[in-house]
XYZ file of C-alpha atoms in Angstrom:
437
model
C 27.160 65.031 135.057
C 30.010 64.014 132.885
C 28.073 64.402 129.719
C 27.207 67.583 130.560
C 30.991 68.805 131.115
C 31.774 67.548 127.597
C 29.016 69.239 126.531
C 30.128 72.472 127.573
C 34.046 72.258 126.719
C 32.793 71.319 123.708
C 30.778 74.115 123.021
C 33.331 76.684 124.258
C 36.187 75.439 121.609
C 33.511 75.723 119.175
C 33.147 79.663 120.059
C 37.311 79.876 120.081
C 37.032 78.026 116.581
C 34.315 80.509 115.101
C 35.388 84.106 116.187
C 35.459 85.932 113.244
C 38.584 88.489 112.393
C 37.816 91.724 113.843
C 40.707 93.728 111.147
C 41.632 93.209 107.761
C 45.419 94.321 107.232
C 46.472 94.824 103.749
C 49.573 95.350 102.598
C 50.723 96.378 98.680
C 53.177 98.388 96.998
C 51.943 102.118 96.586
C 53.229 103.133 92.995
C 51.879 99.444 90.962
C 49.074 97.838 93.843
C 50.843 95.148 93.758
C 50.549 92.884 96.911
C 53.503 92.180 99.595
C 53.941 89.499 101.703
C 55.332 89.925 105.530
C 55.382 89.285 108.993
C 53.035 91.373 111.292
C 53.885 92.756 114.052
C 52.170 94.455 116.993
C 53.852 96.082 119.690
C 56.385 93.849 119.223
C 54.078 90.884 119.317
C 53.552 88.378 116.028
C 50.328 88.139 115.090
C 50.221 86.541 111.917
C 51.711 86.475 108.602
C 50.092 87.655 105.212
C 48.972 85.686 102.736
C 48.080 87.689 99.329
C 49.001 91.112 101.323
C 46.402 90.314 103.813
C 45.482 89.282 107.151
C 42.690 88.928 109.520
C 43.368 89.800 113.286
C 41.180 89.329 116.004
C 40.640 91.926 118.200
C 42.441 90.812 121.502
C 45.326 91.129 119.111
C 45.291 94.494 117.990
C 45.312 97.629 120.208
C 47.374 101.161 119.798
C 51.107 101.698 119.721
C 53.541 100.713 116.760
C 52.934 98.019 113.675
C 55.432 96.338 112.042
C 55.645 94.615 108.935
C 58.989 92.963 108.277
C 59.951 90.440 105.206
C 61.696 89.721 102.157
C 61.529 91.510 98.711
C 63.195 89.991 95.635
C 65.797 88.584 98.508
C 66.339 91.967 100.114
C 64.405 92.338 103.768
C 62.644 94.875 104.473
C 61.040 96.038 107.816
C 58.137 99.048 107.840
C 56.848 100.577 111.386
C 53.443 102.357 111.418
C 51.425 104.207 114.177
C 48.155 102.814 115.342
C 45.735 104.902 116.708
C 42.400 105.136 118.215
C 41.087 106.731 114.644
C 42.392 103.755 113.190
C 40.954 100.931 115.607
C 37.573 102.632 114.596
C 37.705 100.748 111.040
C 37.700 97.288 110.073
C 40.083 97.296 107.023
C 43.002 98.979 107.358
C 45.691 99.721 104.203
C 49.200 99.971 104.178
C 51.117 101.161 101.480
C 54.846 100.566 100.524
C 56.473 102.749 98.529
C 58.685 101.132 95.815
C 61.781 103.038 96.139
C 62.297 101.869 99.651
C 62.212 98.164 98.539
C 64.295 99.333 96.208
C 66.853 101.308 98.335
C 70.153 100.528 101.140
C 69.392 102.578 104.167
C 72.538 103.243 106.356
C 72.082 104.515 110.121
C 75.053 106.212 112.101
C 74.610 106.230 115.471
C 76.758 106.937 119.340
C 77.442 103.573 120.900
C 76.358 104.917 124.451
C 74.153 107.319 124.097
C 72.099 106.299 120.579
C 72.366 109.857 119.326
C 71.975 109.991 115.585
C 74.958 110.954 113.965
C 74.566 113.635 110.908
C 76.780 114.304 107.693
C 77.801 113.510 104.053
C 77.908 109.875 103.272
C 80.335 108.918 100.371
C 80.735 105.637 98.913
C 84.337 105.163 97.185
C 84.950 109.226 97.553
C 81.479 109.170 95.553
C 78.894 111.874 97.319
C 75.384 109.891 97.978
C 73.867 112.654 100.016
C 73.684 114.071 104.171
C 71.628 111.839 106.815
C 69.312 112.833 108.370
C 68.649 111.966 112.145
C 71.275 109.477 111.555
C 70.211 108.020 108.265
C 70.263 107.819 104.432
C 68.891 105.978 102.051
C 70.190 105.177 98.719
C 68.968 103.025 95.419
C 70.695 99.936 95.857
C 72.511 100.762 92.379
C 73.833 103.576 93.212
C 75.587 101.673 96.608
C 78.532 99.510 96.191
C 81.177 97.310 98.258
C 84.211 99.534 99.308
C 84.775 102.615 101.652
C 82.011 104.469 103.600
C 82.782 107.616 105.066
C 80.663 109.963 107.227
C 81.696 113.902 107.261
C 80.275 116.552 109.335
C 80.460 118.529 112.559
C 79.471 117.627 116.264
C 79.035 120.225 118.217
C 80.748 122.674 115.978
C 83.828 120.327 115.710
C 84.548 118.750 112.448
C 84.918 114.579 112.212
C 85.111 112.301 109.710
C 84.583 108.189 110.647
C 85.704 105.279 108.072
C 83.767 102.154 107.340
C 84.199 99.277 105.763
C 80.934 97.644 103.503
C 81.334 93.824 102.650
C 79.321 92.583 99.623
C 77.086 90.223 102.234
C 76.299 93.519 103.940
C 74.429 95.017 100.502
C 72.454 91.945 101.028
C 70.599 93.652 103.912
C 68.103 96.159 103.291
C 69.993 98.355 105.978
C 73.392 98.548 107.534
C 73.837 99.916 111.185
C 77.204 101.936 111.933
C 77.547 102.421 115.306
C 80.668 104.718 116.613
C 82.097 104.854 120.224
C 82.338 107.712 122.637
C 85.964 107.073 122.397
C 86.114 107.206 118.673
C 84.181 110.329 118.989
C 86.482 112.152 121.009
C 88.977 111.057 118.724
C 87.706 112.334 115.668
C 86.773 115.379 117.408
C 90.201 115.922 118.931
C 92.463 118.746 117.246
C 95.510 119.262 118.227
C 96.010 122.858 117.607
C 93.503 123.184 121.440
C 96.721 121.851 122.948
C 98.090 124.580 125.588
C 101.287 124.322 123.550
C 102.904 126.597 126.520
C 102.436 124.033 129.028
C 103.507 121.404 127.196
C 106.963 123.554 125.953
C 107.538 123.940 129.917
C 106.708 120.374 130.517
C 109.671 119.361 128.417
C 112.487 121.607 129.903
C 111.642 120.245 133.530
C 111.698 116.781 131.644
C 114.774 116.828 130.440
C 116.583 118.758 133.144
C 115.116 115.797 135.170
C 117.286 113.507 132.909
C 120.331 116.312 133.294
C 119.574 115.978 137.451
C 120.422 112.273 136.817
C 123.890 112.362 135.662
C 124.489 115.617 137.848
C 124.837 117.974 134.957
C 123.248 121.573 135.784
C 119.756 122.633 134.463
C 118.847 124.062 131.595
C 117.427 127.459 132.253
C 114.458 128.772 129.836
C 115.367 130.949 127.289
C 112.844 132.914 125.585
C 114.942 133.977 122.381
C 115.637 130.209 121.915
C 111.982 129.461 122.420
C 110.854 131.741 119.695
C 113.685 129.942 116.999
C 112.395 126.882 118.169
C 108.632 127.983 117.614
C 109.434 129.265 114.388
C 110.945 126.658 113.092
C 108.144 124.164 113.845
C 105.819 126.371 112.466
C 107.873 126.634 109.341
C 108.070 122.803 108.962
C 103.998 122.558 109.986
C 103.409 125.172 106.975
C 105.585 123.628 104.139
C 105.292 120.034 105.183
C 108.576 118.621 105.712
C 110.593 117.394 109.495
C 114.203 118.307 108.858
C 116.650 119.773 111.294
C 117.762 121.715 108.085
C 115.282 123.964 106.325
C 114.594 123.118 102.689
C 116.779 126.609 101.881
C 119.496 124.478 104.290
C 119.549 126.417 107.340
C 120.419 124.929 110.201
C 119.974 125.616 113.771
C 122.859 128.069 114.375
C 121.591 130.198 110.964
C 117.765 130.523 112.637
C 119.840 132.130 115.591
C 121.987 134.413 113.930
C 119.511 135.531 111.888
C 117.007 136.304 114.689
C 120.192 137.423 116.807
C 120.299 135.378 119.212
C 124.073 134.910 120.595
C 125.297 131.492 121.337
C 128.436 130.079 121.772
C 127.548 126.435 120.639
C 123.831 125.079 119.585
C 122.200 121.892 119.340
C 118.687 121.058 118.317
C 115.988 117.939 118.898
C 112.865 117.541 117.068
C 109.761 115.546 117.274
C 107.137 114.765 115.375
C 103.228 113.013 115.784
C 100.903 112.241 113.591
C 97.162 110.849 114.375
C 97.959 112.123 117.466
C 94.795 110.815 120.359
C 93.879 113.144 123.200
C 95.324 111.102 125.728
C 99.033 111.295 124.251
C 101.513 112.857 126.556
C 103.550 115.529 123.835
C 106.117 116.225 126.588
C 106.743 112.953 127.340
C 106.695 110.966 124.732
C 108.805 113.655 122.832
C 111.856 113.546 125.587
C 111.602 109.537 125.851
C 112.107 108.923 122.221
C 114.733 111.844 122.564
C 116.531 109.410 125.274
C 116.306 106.375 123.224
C 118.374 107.965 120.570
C 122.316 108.381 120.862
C 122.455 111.517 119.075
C 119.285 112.988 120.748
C 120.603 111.510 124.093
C 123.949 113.444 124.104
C 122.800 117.253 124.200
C 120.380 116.278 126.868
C 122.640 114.833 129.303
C 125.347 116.728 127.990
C 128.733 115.415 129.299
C 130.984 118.144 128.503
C 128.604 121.012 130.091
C 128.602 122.789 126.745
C 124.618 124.301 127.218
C 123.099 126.713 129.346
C 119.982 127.225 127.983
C 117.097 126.103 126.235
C 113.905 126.644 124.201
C 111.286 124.691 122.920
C 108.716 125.357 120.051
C 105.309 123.258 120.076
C 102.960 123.870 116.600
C 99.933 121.210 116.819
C 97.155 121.108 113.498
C 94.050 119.375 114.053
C 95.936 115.633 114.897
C 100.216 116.496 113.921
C 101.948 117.824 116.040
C 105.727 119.238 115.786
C 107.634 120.020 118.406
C 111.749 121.541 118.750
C 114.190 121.408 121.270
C 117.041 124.184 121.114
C 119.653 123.758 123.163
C 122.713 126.963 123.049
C 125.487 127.349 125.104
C 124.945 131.148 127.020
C 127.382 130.850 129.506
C 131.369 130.293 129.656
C 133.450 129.504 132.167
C 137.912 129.513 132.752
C 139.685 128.642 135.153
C 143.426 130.427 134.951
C 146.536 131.015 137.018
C 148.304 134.386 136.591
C 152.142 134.216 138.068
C 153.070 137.467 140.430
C 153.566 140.333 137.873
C 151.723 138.961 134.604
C 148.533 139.880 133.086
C 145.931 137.927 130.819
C 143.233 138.852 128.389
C 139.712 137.317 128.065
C 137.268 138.153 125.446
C 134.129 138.557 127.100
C 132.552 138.887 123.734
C 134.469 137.079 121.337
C 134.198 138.620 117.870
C 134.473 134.964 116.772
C 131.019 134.240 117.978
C 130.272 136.023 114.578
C 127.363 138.301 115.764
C 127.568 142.299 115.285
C 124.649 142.925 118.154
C 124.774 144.483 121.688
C 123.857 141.707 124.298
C 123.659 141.978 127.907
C 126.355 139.538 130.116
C 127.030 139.176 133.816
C 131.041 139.026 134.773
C 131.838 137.214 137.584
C 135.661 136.880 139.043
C 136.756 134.687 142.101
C 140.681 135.235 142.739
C 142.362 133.375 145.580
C 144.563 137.036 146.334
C 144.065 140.445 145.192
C 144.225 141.558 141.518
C 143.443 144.397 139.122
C 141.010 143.961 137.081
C 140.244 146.012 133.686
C 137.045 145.611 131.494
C 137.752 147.078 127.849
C 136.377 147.498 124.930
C 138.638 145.509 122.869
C 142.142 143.320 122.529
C 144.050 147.369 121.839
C 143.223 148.342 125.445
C 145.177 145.225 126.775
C 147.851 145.634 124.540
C 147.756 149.575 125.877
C 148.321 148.572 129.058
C 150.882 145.665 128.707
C 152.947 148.509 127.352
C 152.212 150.514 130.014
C 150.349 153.180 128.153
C 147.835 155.018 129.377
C 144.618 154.009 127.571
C 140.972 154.407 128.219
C 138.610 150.792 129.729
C 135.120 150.858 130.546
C 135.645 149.962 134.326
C 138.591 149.287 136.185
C 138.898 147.301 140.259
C 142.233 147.261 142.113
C 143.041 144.708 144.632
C 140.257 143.359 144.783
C 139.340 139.152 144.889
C 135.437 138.975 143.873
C 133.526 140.999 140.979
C 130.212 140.125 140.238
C 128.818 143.313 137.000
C 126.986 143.331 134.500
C 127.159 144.914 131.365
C 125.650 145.728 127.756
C 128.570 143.973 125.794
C 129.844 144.880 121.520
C 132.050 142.348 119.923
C 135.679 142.267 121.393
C 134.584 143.323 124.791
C 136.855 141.773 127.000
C 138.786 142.083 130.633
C 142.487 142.128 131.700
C 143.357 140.670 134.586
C 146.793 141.787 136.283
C 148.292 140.282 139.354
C 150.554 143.097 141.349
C 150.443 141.185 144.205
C 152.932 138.722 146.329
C 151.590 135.427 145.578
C 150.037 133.705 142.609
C 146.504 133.845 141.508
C 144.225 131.177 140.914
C 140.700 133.035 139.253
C 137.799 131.414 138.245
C 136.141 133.792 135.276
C 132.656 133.080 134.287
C 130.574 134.842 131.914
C 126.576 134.482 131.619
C 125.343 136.341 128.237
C 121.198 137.278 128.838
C 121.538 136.609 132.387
């Protein structure tokens, strides 16, 4: 009985020992025959290594799906896939050809971290053009490749990016070099800047800042549209031609970009802000008004201690990843407080020919008197002086005894109004004058 078991394990390892290959794999190199060595693959499975640029497989080894034969070429590796069919399990030999220039060649792959979608475009090697991938890939001779700068250019979805690499010389060692590029990176090579709703974000920074004015109890800014369009321009200008100055390279400042678009003012003030590889998650509004705080001379027209502005504007220009962005701040409003004795008169420009503007602007008058006075608007400084002498003259409106006006007008340099107290007692007026109200 024992005999007999040895018998038979003995004859089954002899059957294991004799099987015959049931494939012959050969492997050379199409353009000289020459033979290549590798590592065989099937499915992912080793089955054998070639000696000569062949191998015998048995046929529990070899079925249909993907081969791979992976090695080293004059020190370079190298990795080929090929499909196996049914047509080709029909035959016994089986040839596979490698074509020189591939052994020869650097193939670079560009691919989406998270989703593996090939990335397509122009590949240049040290601002040298070596071709467009495609489905993600290029290969090149390995001559014409060289340590230094990689860049990919193209479009994604009809949005133009450009991604920058960094090739080692260990990495030309390879026979190909993966680049794989986040979602994140994506987006950020896809962001531009000019999609910005630049409205929003000019809105966004009024309420900021007259957040910062709410602080120190200084009245808010209202929004001024005239301002706004300065402001607009002038980031525009300095997006066109280059430069971030608060003058223009002609050297026009602030107050010149309002007079010459006539816009009146009685005192302007201007911030800017720049950004440059600006990411889609960066907050324009606020990061513009907190580096605005943590400057002095930013700082002071924003919270503003003497009360000198009224209004403001603000001008956002954004190119694919810059982004400027100005803050005009002008003084539209004026206010006095005066005390006219019983039998005196004053005179108040309303539109002081000072301001040096020649245009027609619209202004709200508003008087508070603590008694009854008269009160005269005219035309100019002659009409006052008319009636200080008592002459009769002509004024654009005139109130008697009366303690509260609230007009407004369409007001020419040297407009003004004469207040005259006929009364009993002293008056104590508060005057204040809103130009574009």
């Amino acid at each position: 009985m024992k005999k007999w078991m040895l018998l038979l394990i003995f004859l089954v390892g002899c059957t294991i020992v004799l099987e015959k290959p049931a494939y012959n794999l050969a492997f050379s190199i199409q353009e000289t025959g020459k033979q290549i060595d590798g590592n065989v693959y099937v499915n992912g499975n080793f089955i054998g290594r070639t000696r000569n640029g062949n191998l015998g497989v048995l046929l529990s080894n070899m079925s249909e799906g993907t081969l791979n034969f992976a090695g080293y070429y004059q020190n370079r590796p190298f990795n080929y896939s090929y499909s196996i069919g049914t047509e080709h399990l029909s035959k016994r030999k089986l040839a596979f050809s490698v074509d020189q220039e591939s052994l020869n060649s650097f193939t670079m792959s560009f691919t989406i971290n998270e989703s593996k979608e090939p990335l397509d475009g122009s590949v240049l090697n040290n601002d040298r053009n070596l071709g467009n991938t495609i489905n993600g890939e290029i290969s090149v001779a390995y001559k014409e490749i060289e340590q230094g700068r990689i860049n990919l250019i193209g479009k994604y979805r009809g949005k133009d990016f450009e991604f920058k690499f960094n090739l080692v010389e260990n990495e030309l060692k390879n026979s190909q070099m993966f680049f794989i590029i986040s979602k994140k990176e994506l987006e950020s090579a896809l962001f531009d800047a000019g999609d910005i709703d630049r409205l929003k974000e000019e809105q966004e920074i009024v309420r900021l800042v007259n957040i910062e004015r709410q602080k120190v109890s200084v009245p808010a800014l209202k929004w001024n549209s005239k301002a706004a369009d300065v402001a607009y321009s002038h980031s525009l200008d300095m997006a066109n031609r280059q430069y971030f100055a608060h003058q223009s390279p002609e050297g026009q400042s602030v107050g010149d970009r309002l007079k010459k678009t006539n816009v009146l003012y009685t005192v302007a003030a201007e911030d800017l802000s720049f950004f440059d590889n600006l990411a889609p998650d960066t907050n324009i509004a606020q990061k513009s008004v907190q580096g605005w705080m943590n400057s002095p001379g930013h700082r002071a027209p924003i919270l503003d201690s003497d009360k000198l502005f009224s209004d403001a504007g603000v001008g956002v220009v954004c190119i694919e990843k810059t982004c400027y962005v100005t803050l005009v701040f002008i003084g539209n409003e004026r206010s006095i407080e005066t005390n006219i004795p019983i039998g005196y008169l004053s005179f108040y420009y309303l539109y002081d020919p000072n301001f040096g503007f020649d245009i027609s602007v619209p202004l709200r008058v508003e008087i508070n008197s603590t008694s009854p006075i008269n009160t005269y608007i005219v035309s100019g400084r002659s009409q006052y002086e008319a009636i200080l002498r008592g002459q009769d003259t002509d004024y654009i409106e005139k109130f008697t005894s009366i303690e509260q006006i609230n007009e407004q007008y369409t007001a020419n340099p040297g407009m003004g109004v004469v207040l005259e107290n006929k009364g009993d007692v002293d008056a104590d007026i508060s005057l204040h004058i809103d130009y574009y109200p």
